[in-house]
XYZ file of C-alpha atoms in Angstrom:
206
model
C 29.082 61.010 -131.030
C 31.960 62.759 -132.155
C 32.489 64.418 -135.665
C 29.380 62.366 -136.879
C 30.752 58.857 -135.526
C 29.306 56.958 -133.044
C 31.351 56.197 -129.908
C 30.982 53.929 -127.005
C 32.330 54.034 -123.558
C 33.707 51.259 -121.537
C 34.411 51.125 -117.810
C 36.762 48.248 -116.290
C 37.267 47.848 -112.609
C 41.136 48.471 -113.251
C 43.053 49.369 -116.286
C 46.774 50.069 -117.685
C 45.299 52.775 -119.734
C 46.204 56.266 -118.700
C 43.401 58.860 -118.860
C 43.802 62.366 -120.295
C 45.148 64.740 -117.657
C 47.699 67.361 -116.748
C 48.042 68.222 -120.352
C 48.975 64.618 -121.364
C 46.450 62.946 -124.023
C 44.817 59.771 -123.000
C 46.275 56.312 -123.994
C 44.978 54.213 -127.071
C 45.216 50.756 -127.796
C 43.165 47.671 -127.880
C 40.763 45.430 -125.595
C 40.681 41.726 -126.254
C 37.310 40.024 -125.390
C 36.734 36.198 -125.229
C 39.196 33.310 -124.696
C 41.372 31.831 -127.354
C 39.182 28.639 -127.693
C 35.760 30.517 -128.150
C 37.280 33.271 -130.747
C 38.649 36.656 -129.605
C 37.325 39.963 -130.469
C 39.595 43.055 -130.673
C 37.909 46.384 -129.867
C 40.083 49.693 -130.533
C 40.487 51.945 -127.790
C 40.473 55.583 -129.448
C 40.908 57.594 -126.312
C 40.875 57.393 -122.524
C 39.417 59.895 -119.998
C 38.598 60.468 -116.529
C 35.604 62.060 -114.813
C 36.084 62.580 -110.987
C 37.654 59.213 -110.202
C 36.177 57.182 -113.008
C 38.297 56.186 -115.844
C 36.399 55.374 -118.949
C 37.733 54.135 -122.499
C 36.151 55.587 -125.820
C 35.871 52.754 -128.182
C 34.574 52.633 -131.751
C 32.352 49.713 -131.290
C 31.209 47.418 -128.469
C 32.215 43.807 -128.321
C 29.632 41.352 -129.733
C 29.556 39.138 -126.742
C 30.382 40.088 -123.001
C 30.159 36.360 -121.514
C 33.637 36.561 -119.912
C 34.183 38.785 -117.078
C 37.834 39.207 -118.211
C 39.349 41.445 -120.784
C 42.892 41.676 -122.006
C 44.300 45.175 -122.736
C 47.018 46.290 -124.822
C 48.186 49.900 -124.389
C 49.772 51.228 -127.628
C 53.329 51.181 -126.476
C 55.132 53.181 -129.006
C 52.687 56.097 -128.555
C 52.874 55.879 -124.928
C 56.846 55.808 -124.863
C 56.902 59.091 -127.020
C 54.218 60.723 -124.894
C 56.305 59.779 -121.791
C 59.303 61.515 -123.391
C 57.503 64.528 -124.223
C 56.003 64.706 -120.695
C 59.536 64.324 -118.867
C 60.866 67.001 -121.452
C 58.405 69.510 -120.170
C 59.579 69.122 -116.516
C 63.077 69.610 -117.598
C 62.033 72.494 -119.770
C 60.233 74.040 -116.812
C 63.255 74.054 -114.689
C 65.590 75.356 -117.572
C 62.998 78.285 -118.217
C 63.158 79.145 -114.463
C 66.978 79.033 -114.660
C 67.338 81.443 -117.881
C 64.295 83.534 -117.510
C 63.687 83.789 -113.589
C 61.679 82.072 -110.860
C 58.782 83.963 -111.820
C 58.033 81.585 -114.649
C 55.264 79.000 -113.638
C 53.571 76.695 -115.973
C 50.081 77.996 -116.873
C 49.054 75.066 -118.862
C 50.456 72.350 -121.268
C 49.556 69.949 -124.055
C 51.465 66.957 -125.104
C 51.109 63.630 -127.001
C 53.315 61.446 -129.000
C 54.180 64.032 -131.470
C 54.929 67.253 -129.616
C 54.770 69.372 -126.393
C 53.583 72.747 -125.761
C 54.346 74.679 -122.703
C 52.209 77.817 -121.611
C 53.967 80.288 -119.248
C 53.908 84.149 -118.652
C 56.830 86.523 -119.095
C 57.295 90.116 -119.200
C 58.929 90.098 -122.653
C 59.534 87.938 -125.937
C 62.145 85.240 -125.193
C 65.275 86.038 -127.198
C 66.878 83.717 -129.436
C 69.995 83.796 -127.134
C 67.726 82.657 -124.307
C 66.034 79.949 -126.253
C 69.292 78.599 -127.233
C 70.555 78.445 -123.741
C 67.286 76.846 -122.698
C 67.693 74.195 -125.129
C 71.300 73.617 -124.373
C 70.485 73.007 -120.654
C 67.470 70.600 -121.308
C 69.795 68.352 -123.763
C 72.677 68.498 -121.036
C 69.910 67.078 -118.488
C 69.028 64.448 -121.229
C 72.775 63.493 -121.776
C 73.232 62.986 -118.265
C 70.725 60.225 -118.269
C 69.130 61.371 -114.809
C 67.047 58.516 -113.304
C 63.352 59.158 -112.282
C 62.936 59.141 -108.729
C 58.882 58.913 -108.184
C 57.447 59.246 -104.609
C 53.853 58.028 -104.641
C 51.215 58.779 -101.775
C 53.421 61.505 -100.443
C 51.848 63.784 -97.616
C 51.553 67.089 -99.326
C 53.288 68.881 -96.390
C 56.349 66.560 -97.244
C 56.385 67.722 -100.687
C 56.168 71.136 -99.870
C 59.324 70.667 -97.504
C 60.976 69.047 -100.238
C 60.564 72.039 -102.548
C 58.217 70.451 -105.111
C 56.782 72.731 -107.906
C 53.232 73.069 -107.609
C 51.222 74.264 -110.648
C 48.971 77.234 -110.464
C 45.421 76.442 -110.252
C 45.777 72.721 -109.509
C 43.927 71.183 -106.758
C 45.934 68.799 -104.732
C 44.695 66.273 -102.342
C 46.294 65.272 -98.868
C 48.618 63.031 -100.632
C 50.523 63.615 -103.768
C 52.851 62.133 -106.502
C 56.167 63.702 -106.651
C 58.405 63.408 -109.918
C 62.136 64.208 -109.442
C 64.763 64.403 -112.090
C 67.930 65.152 -109.869
C 66.700 66.959 -106.610
C 68.855 69.928 -107.372
C 67.166 70.302 -110.725
C 63.550 69.350 -111.167
C 60.996 68.328 -108.614
C 57.384 68.538 -109.394
C 53.999 67.282 -108.436
C 52.598 65.390 -111.362
C 50.076 62.520 -112.071
C 51.551 61.670 -115.625
C 53.725 59.145 -117.168
C 57.413 59.584 -117.417
C 60.696 58.091 -118.872
C 62.902 56.044 -116.200
C 65.788 58.019 -117.222
C 66.042 61.311 -119.036
C 68.468 59.753 -121.842
C 65.203 58.181 -123.272
C 63.945 61.477 -124.378
C 66.876 61.520 -126.843
C 66.914 65.094 -127.937
C 64.918 68.279 -127.132
C 64.354 71.197 -129.718
């Protein structure tokens, strides 16, 4: 139970819900049980998490009936789209920080949801107002360029290294990885999260 509330977990054999990971919060939404003729029951998914390879959905109640073996899932699309924008913005920000402050800048952690993004990094002094303005300018320039997402799935890790993908400090990578690119000359990172299809969808970065 969380904060005095009883919560339940549901595991499905496959799911459209994205679990918390890589700084990105888990999806919320609904699971719909039962068929239209027999009466449907909507169960709220309040969070999605992952343990090893198992994705589990945190719900506020269990369905009354589990006769049917199919479940309809509805991800909170507005929340997911805003989260995707913040995740893609962290990639653009990472590249801008390295451009303005130096290539010693590496992501040490992050947190992002539908409202905000936080990016942790080490630097040898406080970032100046002029540097912040320049970082912001570069990111918004990349947003306006409306760069399309290039996504490579199940890429051998050696190929990703040769392509110059940023690999995050302390992350454990398998033999095959997912590489997210927004312009091969600007941002290329290994990432398991959700992203916009084009940078213009971010709108504006502050």
